[in-house]
Amino acid sequence: MPSPRPGAAKTGPLPAARRQALRHAMATALAASLLVAGCTGYAPQNLPAGASLAQVTEQLGPATGRYPLPGGGARLEYARGPFGKHTFMVDMDAGGSVLGWQQVLTEKNFDTVLDGMRQDELLLKLGRPSQRRGGGWQGGEVWSYRYDAIFCQWFQVSMIDGVVRAPAYGPDPICEVIERELVE
C-alpha cells in the first residue's frame, strides 16, 4: 500500500458528533429549501406586466416596503427568505399596474452602490437590510444585506447621516456559527 504524500491530510471516518452536526446542517438546509419551494407567494414568478395592485397583494401579500418612483409610480418591496437573502421589487406605474419585477439582492446591484449615495436611493435599489447595527467608531449604522453568495459573505454599508459610506463585502458571521457547529 503506498504511503500518503508528505503533508497530506489524514482522511478517515468523521467523529460521530461531527457527522451528527453535518446531518443536522444538511437537514436544516433541505427543510428550508422545501419550505421556500412550497410557498406559492414567495416570489412573483407568475406576475404578468399589467397586473393590478390587488393581484400583486393576492399573490405576494402585503409589501414590506414602498418607495416612490418618478412619474407617480411606486416600487413595492417584498423581503423574503431564510435569513433575508431575497428581496423582490415590483414596479408599479402611476395607474397601479405592474411594469415589471426583479430580485435585487445580487452582486450586480451591490456593485452599483457608491460611496455618497443617499439612504433613500439605497432603499429604492436594495430595500431594507437583513440586519442593522450600531456603526462602531464611525457612528451611524452598519446595514448588512445577505444574499445567495458563492462564498459565505454579505454586502455591507456604513450609513452615516443618511449617506452611504464604505460599501464593501465582508464575511457573514452566520457562517462562523455553522462552522463552529460542524467542528464541535
CSV table of C-alpha atoms in Angstrom, one decimal:
chain,number,residue,atom,x,y,z
A,1,MET,CA,0.0,0.0,0.0
A,2,PRO,CA,1.5,3.4,-1.0
A,3,SER,CA,2.2,5.8,1.8
A,4,PRO,CA,0.4,9.1,1.9
A,5,ARG,CA,2.1,12.2,0.4
A,6,PRO,CA,4.1,14.2,2.9
A,7,GLY,CA,1.9,16.9,4.4
A,8,ALA,CA,-1.3,15.3,3.1
A,9,ALA,CA,-4.3,15.5,5.4
A,10,LYS,CA,-5.3,12.2,7.0
A,11,THR,CA,-8.7,11.0,5.9
A,12,GLY,CA,-11.0,8.6,7.6
A,13,PRO,CA,-14.3,8.4,9.2
A,14,LEU,CA,-15.7,11.6,10.7
A,15,PRO,CA,-16.2,11.6,14.5
A,16,ALA,CA,-19.8,10.8,15.5
A,17,ALA,CA,-20.5,14.3,16.8
A,18,ARG,CA,-19.3,15.9,13.5
A,19,ARG,CA,-21.3,13.5,11.4
A,20,GLN,CA,-24.4,14.4,13.5
A,21,ALA,CA,-23.7,18.2,13.1
A,22,LEU,CA,-23.3,17.7,9.3
A,23,ARG,CA,-26.6,15.7,9.1
A,24,HIS,CA,-28.3,18.4,11.1
A,25,ALA,CA,-27.0,21.2,8.9
A,26,MET,CA,-28.0,19.3,5.7
A,27,ALA,CA,-31.5,18.5,7.1
A,28,THR,CA,-32.0,22.2,8.0
A,29,ALA,CA,-30.9,23.4,4.6
A,30,LEU,CA,-33.2,20.8,2.9
A,31,ALA,CA,-36.1,21.8,5.1
A,32,ALA,CA,-35.6,25.5,4.3
A,33,SER,CA,-35.4,24.9,0.6
A,34,LEU,CA,-38.6,22.7,0.6
A,35,LEU,CA,-40.4,25.4,2.6
A,36,VAL,CA,-39.3,28.0,0.1
A,37,ALA,CA,-40.4,25.9,-2.8
A,38,GLY,CA,-43.8,25.2,-1.2
A,39,CYS,CA,-44.6,28.9,-0.6
A,40,THR,CA,-46.6,30.0,-3.6
A,41,GLY,CA,-46.4,33.6,-2.5
A,42,TYR,CA,-42.6,33.6,-2.1
A,43,ALA,CA,-41.7,35.1,-5.5
A,44,PRO,CA,-43.6,36.9,-8.2
A,45,GLN,CA,-42.8,34.4,-10.9
A,46,ASN,CA,-46.2,34.3,-12.5
A,47,LEU,CA,-46.9,38.0,-12.1
A,48,PRO,CA,-47.6,39.5,-15.5
A,49,ALA,CA,-46.9,43.0,-16.6
A,50,GLY,CA,-50.2,45.0,-16.3
A,51,ALA,CA,-51.3,43.1,-13.2
A,52,SER,CA,-53.2,45.2,-10.7
A,53,LEU,CA,-52.1,46.0,-7.2
A,54,ALA,CA,-54.9,43.8,-5.9
A,55,GLN,CA,-53.4,40.9,-7.9
A,56,VAL,CA,-49.9,41.6,-6.6
A,57,THR,CA,-51.2,41.7,-3.0
A,58,GLU,CA,-53.2,38.5,-3.5
A,59,GLN,CA,-50.2,36.6,-4.8
A,60,LEU,CA,-47.5,38.1,-2.5
A,61,GLY,CA,-49.3,39.5,0.5
A,62,PRO,CA,-48.6,43.0,1.9
A,63,ALA,CA,-45.4,44.7,0.8
A,64,THR,CA,-42.6,45.0,3.3
A,65,GLY,CA,-41.7,48.5,1.9
A,66,ARG,CA,-43.0,51.0,-0.6
A,67,TYR,CA,-40.8,53.6,-2.4
A,68,PRO,CA,-41.9,56.3,-4.8
A,69,LEU,CA,-40.8,56.2,-8.5
A,70,PRO,CA,-40.5,59.1,-10.9
A,71,GLY,CA,-43.8,59.8,-12.7
A,72,GLY,CA,-46.0,58.8,-9.7
A,73,GLY,CA,-45.4,55.1,-9.7
A,74,ALA,CA,-44.2,53.0,-6.8
A,75,ARG,CA,-41.7,50.3,-6.1
A,76,LEU,CA,-43.1,47.6,-3.8
A,77,GLU,CA,-40.6,45.7,-1.7
A,78,TYR,CA,-41.1,42.0,-0.8
A,79,ALA,CA,-38.2,41.0,1.6
A,80,ARG,CA,-38.2,37.2,1.7
A,81,GLY,CA,-36.3,34.0,2.5
A,82,PRO,CA,-34.4,32.3,5.2
A,83,PHE,CA,-32.1,35.0,6.7
A,84,GLY,CA,-33.5,37.6,4.3
A,85,LYS,CA,-31.5,36.5,1.2
A,86,HIS,CA,-34.1,37.6,-1.4
A,87,THR,CA,-35.8,40.9,-1.9
A,88,PHE,CA,-38.2,41.2,-4.9
A,89,MET,CA,-39.1,44.7,-6.1
A,90,VAL,CA,-42.3,45.1,-8.1
A,91,ASP,CA,-42.5,48.3,-10.1
A,92,MET,CA,-46.0,49.8,-10.5
A,93,ASP,CA,-46.9,52.7,-12.8
A,94,ALA,CA,-49.0,55.7,-11.6
A,95,GLY,CA,-52.2,53.9,-12.6
A,96,GLY,CA,-51.4,50.9,-10.3
A,97,SER,CA,-50.4,48.4,-13.0
A,98,VAL,CA,-47.2,46.2,-12.8
A,99,LEU,CA,-44.4,47.3,-15.0
A,100,GLY,CA,-42.0,44.5,-14.0
A,101,TRP,CA,-40.2,42.9,-11.1
A,102,GLN,CA,-36.7,41.8,-10.1
A,103,GLN,CA,-34.8,40.1,-7.3
A,104,VAL,CA,-32.5,42.9,-6.2
A,105,LEU,CA,-30.0,41.3,-3.8
A,106,THR,CA,-27.3,40.5,-6.3
A,107,GLU,CA,-23.7,41.4,-6.7
A,108,LYS,CA,-24.6,43.2,-9.9
A,109,ASN,CA,-26.8,45.6,-7.9
A,110,PHE,CA,-24.4,45.8,-5.0
A,111,ASP,CA,-21.6,46.8,-7.3
A,112,THR,CA,-23.7,49.9,-8.3
A,113,VAL,CA,-23.9,51.2,-4.7
A,114,LEU,CA,-21.5,54.1,-4.4
A,115,ASP,CA,-20.0,56.0,-1.5
A,116,GLY,CA,-22.1,59.1,-1.1
A,117,MET,CA,-25.3,57.6,-2.2
A,118,ARG,CA,-28.4,58.8,-0.2
A,119,GLN,CA,-30.3,56.5,2.1
A,120,ASP,CA,-33.5,56.8,0.0
A,121,GLU,CA,-31.6,55.8,-3.2
A,122,LEU,CA,-30.2,52.8,-1.4
A,123,LEU,CA,-33.6,51.7,-0.1
A,124,LEU,CA,-35.0,52.1,-3.6
A,125,LYS,CA,-32.2,50.0,-5.1
A,126,LEU,CA,-31.9,47.2,-2.4
A,127,GLY,CA,-34.8,47.6,0.0
A,128,ARG,CA,-34.4,47.1,3.7
A,129,PRO,CA,-31.2,45.4,5.0
A,130,SER,CA,-31.1,41.9,6.6
A,131,GLN,CA,-29.5,43.5,9.7
A,132,ARG,CA,-28.8,46.9,11.1
A,133,ARG,CA,-26.4,47.6,14.0
A,134,GLY,CA,-24.5,50.5,15.5
A,135,GLY,CA,-21.7,51.8,13.4
A,136,GLY,CA,-18.9,51.5,16.0
A,137,TRP,CA,-16.1,54.1,15.8
A,138,GLN,CA,-17.7,55.7,12.8
A,139,GLY,CA,-21.1,56.3,14.4
A,140,GLY,CA,-24.2,55.9,12.4
A,141,GLU,CA,-25.3,52.4,11.5
A,142,VAL,CA,-24.0,49.4,9.5
A,143,TRP,CA,-26.5,48.0,7.1
A,144,SER,CA,-25.9,44.4,6.1
A,145,TYR,CA,-27.5,42.6,3.2
A,146,ARG,CA,-27.5,38.7,3.0
A,147,TYR,CA,-27.8,37.2,-0.4
A,148,ASP,CA,-27.2,33.9,-2.3
A,149,ALA,CA,-23.4,34.1,-2.4
A,150,ILE,CA,-20.9,31.5,-3.7
A,151,PHE,CA,-18.8,32.3,-0.6
A,152,CYS,CA,-20.3,33.0,2.8
A,153,GLN,CA,-20.3,36.7,2.6
A,154,TRP,CA,-22.7,39.6,2.8
A,155,PHE,CA,-22.8,43.2,1.5
A,156,GLN,CA,-22.4,46.0,4.0
A,157,VAL,CA,-22.6,49.8,4.0
A,158,SER,CA,-22.0,52.3,6.7
A,159,MET,CA,-24.9,54.6,6.9
A,160,ILE,CA,-23.8,58.0,8.4
A,161,ASP,CA,-26.2,60.9,8.5
A,162,GLY,CA,-28.4,59.3,5.8
A,163,VAL,CA,-25.4,58.8,3.4
A,164,VAL,CA,-23.7,55.6,2.3
A,165,ARG,CA,-20.1,55.3,3.3
A,166,ALA,CA,-17.6,52.5,2.5
A,167,PRO,CA,-19.8,49.9,0.7
A,168,ALA,CA,-18.0,46.5,0.8
A,169,TYR,CA,-18.3,42.8,1.0
A,170,GLY,CA,-17.4,41.0,4.2
A,171,PRO,CA,-17.7,37.6,5.9
A,172,ASP,CA,-21.2,36.7,7.1
A,173,PRO,CA,-21.0,35.9,10.8
A,174,ILE,CA,-23.7,33.2,10.4
A,175,CYS,CA,-21.0,31.1,8.7
A,176,GLU,CA,-18.9,31.1,11.9
A,177,VAL,CA,-21.9,29.7,13.8
A,178,ILE,CA,-22.4,26.9,11.2
A,179,GLU,CA,-18.7,26.2,11.1
A,180,ARG,CA,-18.5,26.0,14.9
A,181,GLU,CA,-21.4,23.6,14.9
A,182,LEU,CA,-19.7,21.4,12.3
A,183,VAL,CA,-16.4,21.3,14.2
A,184,GLU,CA,-17.8,20.7,17.7
